[in-house]
C-alpha positions as a printed NumPy array, in Angstrom:
array([[  0.   ,   0.   ,   0.   ],
       [  1.256,   3.445,  -0.916],
       [  2.061,   5.603,   2.129],
       [ -0.242,   8.604,   2.534],
       [  0.928,  11.938,   1.215],
       [  2.166,  14.374,   3.863],
       [ -0.491,  16.942,   4.699],
       [  1.957,  19.755,   3.895],
       [  2.317,  18.424,   0.335],
       [ -1.453,  18.093,  -0.037],
       [ -1.914,  21.682,   1.117],
       [  0.669,  22.922,  -1.384],
       [ -0.964,  21.015,  -4.265],
       [ -4.38 ,  22.439,  -3.411],
       [ -3.029,  25.976,  -3.   ],
       [ -1.618,  25.844,  -6.53 ],
       [ -5.1  ,  25.044,  -7.872],
       [ -7.016,  27.558,  -5.781],
       [ -8.41 ,  29.378,  -8.836],
       [ -9.623,  26.18 , -10.534],
       [-12.987,  25.524,  -8.899],
       [-13.725,  22.366, -10.882],
       [-10.365,  20.833,  -9.961],
       [-10.873,  21.757,  -6.314],
       [-14.228,  19.978,  -6.299],
       [-12.629,  16.83 ,  -7.655],
       [ -9.794,  17.034,  -5.129],
       [-12.271,  17.319,  -2.273],
       [-13.593,  13.876,  -3.263],
       [-10.201,  12.14 ,  -3.459],
       [ -9.752,  11.495,   0.241],
       [-10.661,  12.909,   3.609],
       [ -7.167,  14.414,   3.878],
       [ -7.868,  16.557,   0.785],
       [-11.114,  17.972,   2.14 ],
       [ -9.856,  20.704,   4.524],
       [ -7.496,  22.278,   1.982],
       [-10.064,  22.098,  -0.825],
       [-12.846,  23.628,   1.238],
       [-10.576,  26.459,   2.329],
       [-10.601,  27.73 ,  -1.262],
       [-14.024,  26.488,  -2.374],
       [-15.811,  28.574,   0.251],
       [-13.444,  31.531,   0.495],
       [-15.78 ,  33.671,  -1.68 ],
       [-19.542,  33.635,  -1.207],
       [-21.886,  35.571,  -3.525],
       [-25.399,  36.213,  -2.224],
       [-28.145,  37.311,  -4.611],
       [-31.898,  37.06 ,  -4.982],
       [-33.226,  34.395,  -7.323],
       [-34.674,  35.856, -10.507],
       [-32.369,  38.855, -10.749],
       [-31.052,  39.268, -14.278],
       [-27.426,  38.18 , -14.656],
       [-26.195,  38.81 , -11.113],
       [-23.267,  36.431, -11.625],
       [-20.43 ,  36.447, -14.16 ],
       [-20.815,  34.152, -17.162],
       [-17.768,  32.175, -16.06 ],
       [-19.321,  31.362, -12.673],
       [-18.838,  27.658, -11.877],
       [-19.534,  27.637,  -8.151],
       [-22.312,  25.809,  -6.354],
       [-25.681,  27.461,  -5.799],
       [-27.505,  27.292,  -2.482],
       [-30.798,  28.523,  -1.138],
       [-30.697,  30.624,   2.027],
       [-31.686,  27.555,   4.029],
       [-29.042,  25.246,   2.561],
       [-26.32 ,  27.883,   2.88 ],
       [-27.317,  28.539,   6.481],
       [-27.157,  24.814,   7.25 ],
       [-23.779,  24.484,   5.537],
       [-22.296,  27.389,   7.476],
       [-23.445,  25.803,  10.74 ],
       [-22.071,  22.356,   9.907],
       [-20.307,  20.757,  12.892],
       [-18.175,  18.147,  11.092],
       [-16.067,  20.724,   9.262],
       [-17.072,  24.355,   9.963],
       [-17.46 ,  26.348,   6.76 ],
       [-18.323,  29.793,   8.152],
       [-14.731,  30.559,   9.273],
       [-13.514,  29.853,   5.715],
       [-15.534,  32.669,   4.105],
       [-13.13 ,  35.568,   3.547],
       [-14.872,  37.485,   0.746],
       [-18.607,  38.222,   0.813],
       [-20.327,  39.712,  -2.256],
       [-23.922,  40.865,  -1.88 ],
       [-25.67 ,  41.511,  -5.18 ],
       [-28.982,  43.052,  -6.273],
       [-32.3  ,  42.147,  -4.789],
       [-31.767,  42.613,  -1.059],
       [-33.222,  46.09 ,  -0.822],
       [-36.429,  47.376,   0.689],
       [-38.307,  46.332,   3.775],
       [-37.215,  43.471,   6.049],
       [-39.553,  41.207,   4.074],
       [-37.098,  41.221,   1.196],
       [-34.513,  39.735,   3.508],
       [-36.557,  36.585,   4.103],
       [-36.277,  33.686,   1.668],
       [-39.213,  31.374,   1.013],
       [-37.666,  28.948,   3.524],
       [-38.112,  31.669,   6.163],
       [-34.419,  31.949,   6.946],
       [-33.712,  35.545,   7.839],
       [-30.807,  36.91 ,   5.838],
       [-29.186,  38.521,   8.923],
       [-28.897,  35.054,  10.489],
       [-26.467,  34.125,   7.714],
       [-24.472,  37.322,   8.161],
       [-24.132,  36.698,  11.875],
       [-22.209,  33.476,  11.165],
       [-19.533,  35.18 ,   9.046],
       [-16.928,  36.447,  11.498],
       [-13.676,  36.086,   9.532],
       [-14.43 ,  38.291,   6.539],
       [-11.528,  40.147,   4.96 ],
       [-13.469,  41.801,   2.146],
       [-17.12 ,  42.821,   1.731],
       [-18.636,  44.031,  -1.536],
       [-22.211,  45.334,  -1.793],
       [-23.557,  46.321,  -5.192],
       [-26.843,  47.235,  -6.829],
       [-26.518,  47.234, -10.602],
       [-30.169,  48.214, -10.922],
       [-29.6  ,  51.273,  -8.765],
       [-32.385,  50.354,  -6.371],
       [-30.581,  49.546,  -3.148],
       [-31.578,  52.387,  -0.842],
       [-30.732,  52.699,   2.828],
       [-31.391,  55.182,   5.58 ],
       [-29.314,  55.518,   8.712],
       [-31.835,  53.714,  10.916],
       [-33.484,  51.269,   8.494],
       [-33.454,  47.551,   9.265],
       [-31.519,  46.481,   6.108],
       [-28.627,  48.779,   7.003],
       [-28.697,  47.702,  10.641],
       [-28.549,  44.059,   9.551],
       [-25.307,  44.618,   7.663],
       [-23.481,  46.58 ,  10.34 ],
       [-22.342,  43.48 ,  12.232],
       [-20.746,  42.195,   9.031],
       [-18.794,  45.422,   8.639],
       [-17.382,  44.94 ,  12.148],
       [-15.454,  41.759,  11.303],
       [-12.08 ,  42.158,  13.09 ],
       [-10.233,  40.852,  10.018],
       [-12.006,  43.138,   7.496],
       [ -9.527,  45.131,   5.401],
       [-11.467,  45.967,   2.222],
       [-14.955,  47.429,   1.661],
       [-16.6  ,  48.035,  -1.744],
       [-19.9  ,  49.947,  -2.033],
       [-21.296,  50.114,  -5.557],
       [-24.328,  52.02 ,  -6.877],
       [-26.04 ,  52.502,  -3.519],
       [-28.516,  55.221,  -2.581],
       [-28.774,  57.036,   0.747],
       [-31.289,  59.679,   1.785],
       [-28.541,  61.576,   3.621],
       [-24.86 ,  61.359,   4.445],
       [-25.737,  59.868,   7.83 ],
       [-26.354,  56.475,   6.212],
       [-22.953,  56.08 ,   4.599],
       [-21.222,  57.827,   7.514],
       [-22.744,  55.336,   9.922],
       [-21.39 ,  52.418,   7.861],
       [-17.892,  53.896,   7.899],
       [-18.004,  54.799,  11.59 ],
       [-19.313,  51.345,  12.528],
       [-17.016,  49.196,  10.401],
       [-13.874,  47.602,  11.734],
       [-10.894,  49.94 ,  12.268],
       [ -8.827,  47.397,  10.314],
       [-10.356,  48.572,   6.985],
       [ -7.591,  50.015,   4.814],
       [ -9.059,  49.803,   1.308],
       [-12.304,  51.555,   0.35 ],
       [-14.128,  51.737,  -2.974],
       [-17.109,  54.083,  -3.467],
       [-18.732,  53.743,  -6.893],
       [-21.699,  55.889,  -7.916],
       [-22.962,  56.587,  -4.411],
       [-26.159,  58.669,  -4.582],
       [-26.994,  61.033,  -1.705],
       [-30.361,  62.792,  -1.949],
       [-29.534,  65.47 ,   0.616],
       [-26.549,  67.68 ,  -0.166],
       [-26.216,  68.791,   3.461],
       [-23.426,  66.994,   5.286],
       [-24.847,  66.889,   8.806],
       [-22.685,  64.279,  10.507],
       [-21.623,  66.211,  13.604],
       [-24.007,  64.191,  15.777],
       [-22.444,  60.934,  14.598],
       [-18.96 ,  62.301,  15.225],
       [-19.884,  62.923,  18.862],
       [-21.544,  59.51 ,  19.188],
       [-18.504,  57.622,  17.891],
       [-16.013,  59.765,  19.797],
       [-13.812,  60.666,  16.868],
       [-13.492,  57.136,  15.465],
       [-12.115,  57.066,  11.93 ],
       [-10.568,  54.837,   9.271],
       [ -6.953,  55.373,   8.226],
       [ -7.089,  54.401,   4.561],
       [ -4.184,  53.156,   2.463],
       [ -6.109,  53.016,  -0.823],
       [ -9.239,  54.79 ,  -2.038],
       [-11.167,  54.287,  -5.277],
       [-13.866,  56.762,  -6.331],
       [-16.141,  56.464,  -9.363],
       [-18.534,  59.414,  -9.471],
       [-20.17 ,  61.6  , -12.124],
       [-19.568,  64.67 ,  -9.967],
       [-16.593,  64.41 ,  -7.662],
       [-17.487,  67.517,  -5.682],
       [-20.118,  66.2  ,  -3.269],
       [-18.354,  63.002,  -2.213],
       [-15.112,  64.976,  -1.886],
       [-16.785,  67.415,   0.495],
       [-17.78 ,  64.433,   2.625],
       [-14.297,  62.88 ,   2.584],
       [-12.618,  66.206,   3.415],
       [-15.231,  67.262,   5.99 ],
       [-13.754,  68.001,   9.42 ],
       [-16.024,  65.353,  10.976],
       [-15.517,  62.737,   8.253],
       [-14.967,  59.139,   9.423],
       [-12.211,  58.861,   6.797],
       [ -8.587,  59.895,   7.05 ],
       [ -6.603,  60.032,   3.821],
       [ -3.411,  61.653,   5.102],
       [ -1.76 ,  58.193,   5.001],
       [ -3.172,  57.258,   1.589],
       [ -0.747,  55.451,  -0.733],
       [ -3.058,  54.732,  -3.705],
       [ -5.819,  56.933,  -5.132],
       [ -7.944,  56.047,  -8.162],
       [-10.619,  58.431,  -9.464],
       [-13.   ,  58.134, -12.401],
       [-15.264,  61.141, -12.883],
       [-16.939,  63.399, -15.426],
       [-15.379,  66.386, -13.685],
       [-12.083,  67.049, -12.024],
       [-13.44 ,  69.482,  -9.446],
       [-11.986,  68.82 ,  -5.994],
       [ -9.289,  66.525,  -7.405],
       [ -6.473,  68.861,  -6.403],
       [ -7.84 ,  69.162,  -2.856],
       [ -8.051,  65.379,  -2.514],
       [ -4.486,  64.894,  -3.709],
       [ -3.222,  67.696,  -1.468],
       [ -4.918,  66.115,   1.553],
       [ -2.875,  62.938,   1.12 ],
       [  0.213,  65.003,   1.976],
       [  3.429,  63.226,   0.973],
       [  2.261,  59.625,   1.299],
       [  0.683,  59.128,  -2.146],
       [  2.627,  56.635,  -4.27 ],
       [  0.151,  55.86 ,  -7.055],
       [ -2.511,  58.066,  -8.681],
       [ -4.954,  57.055, -11.419],
       [ -7.314,  59.684, -12.803],
       [ -9.787,  59.002, -15.593],
       [-12.155,  61.688, -16.845],
       [-15.19 ,  60.99 , -19.027],
       [-15.299,  64.077, -21.189],
       [-16.58 ,  64.952, -24.65 ],
       [-13.647,  66.566, -26.342],
       [-10.34 ,  67.553, -24.828],
       [-10.327,  67.472, -21.057],
       [ -8.356,  70.358, -19.546],
       [ -5.602,  69.577, -17.082],
       [ -6.801,  69.631, -13.485],
       [ -5.799,  73.008, -12.029],
       [ -2.662,  73.069,  -9.859],
       [ -2.318,  69.272, -10.016],
       [  1.157,  69.484, -11.516],
       [  2.341,  71.291,  -8.403],
       [  1.186,  68.391,  -6.238],
       [  2.927,  65.567,  -8.107],
       [  6.594,  65.114,  -7.351]])
């Protein structure tokens, strides 16, 4: 009988195939010794979406699909816990609205699933239909806050979300784990242009995130820049190393770059403009 492979060798073999989902599935069936390493990669990224939403997943998606009930049961499995393996959580369209939208037909409350995910390193929330709307005190937002507090969370992506005021997005950033270093804000819509976040600043006693990288995709850079540069903002960019901006206008760009002081190492700026886009004013004086 052939001697069993050392576990270290098995782990190395599996790690080399971590991007090949089909191969990982087959490896997980080879022997019990292959199961832990295979599952570590198979369940590292979980995408949650509502059934019936048009094309919420990439065409190349080859992962397994679960209902809320089956995913909940899997995460709570005693034989080999899966919940600690989930490092990247993507939440797609279809979770907006009243708490009723957060209940699957099996009656498993969506927040119950979130409460099991304590080792997240990255969270991405997107609404490609532009219909995910939150207020500072609404139940959907409250349900997600515990997820943002994961002590291992380093990256947060918010895409095409709508807030009635800056309090909603400020609350997310104040509440999320201080370990977050990478933030992406893409097409964030704020109905109120008044940045009234002083009350939150007092509540959270000056808590803030020290970002290393920031990505902004906005039609008008001005409003979100006012929030980032506000004296009570939950964000600090004076230690920023990477800044990426895509916008129809370059207003406030120079102020953002200047606020990074001397720490900025990489700057990407893309402007959507009909015709020749003028150089951002005074930007050349800020780049050394």
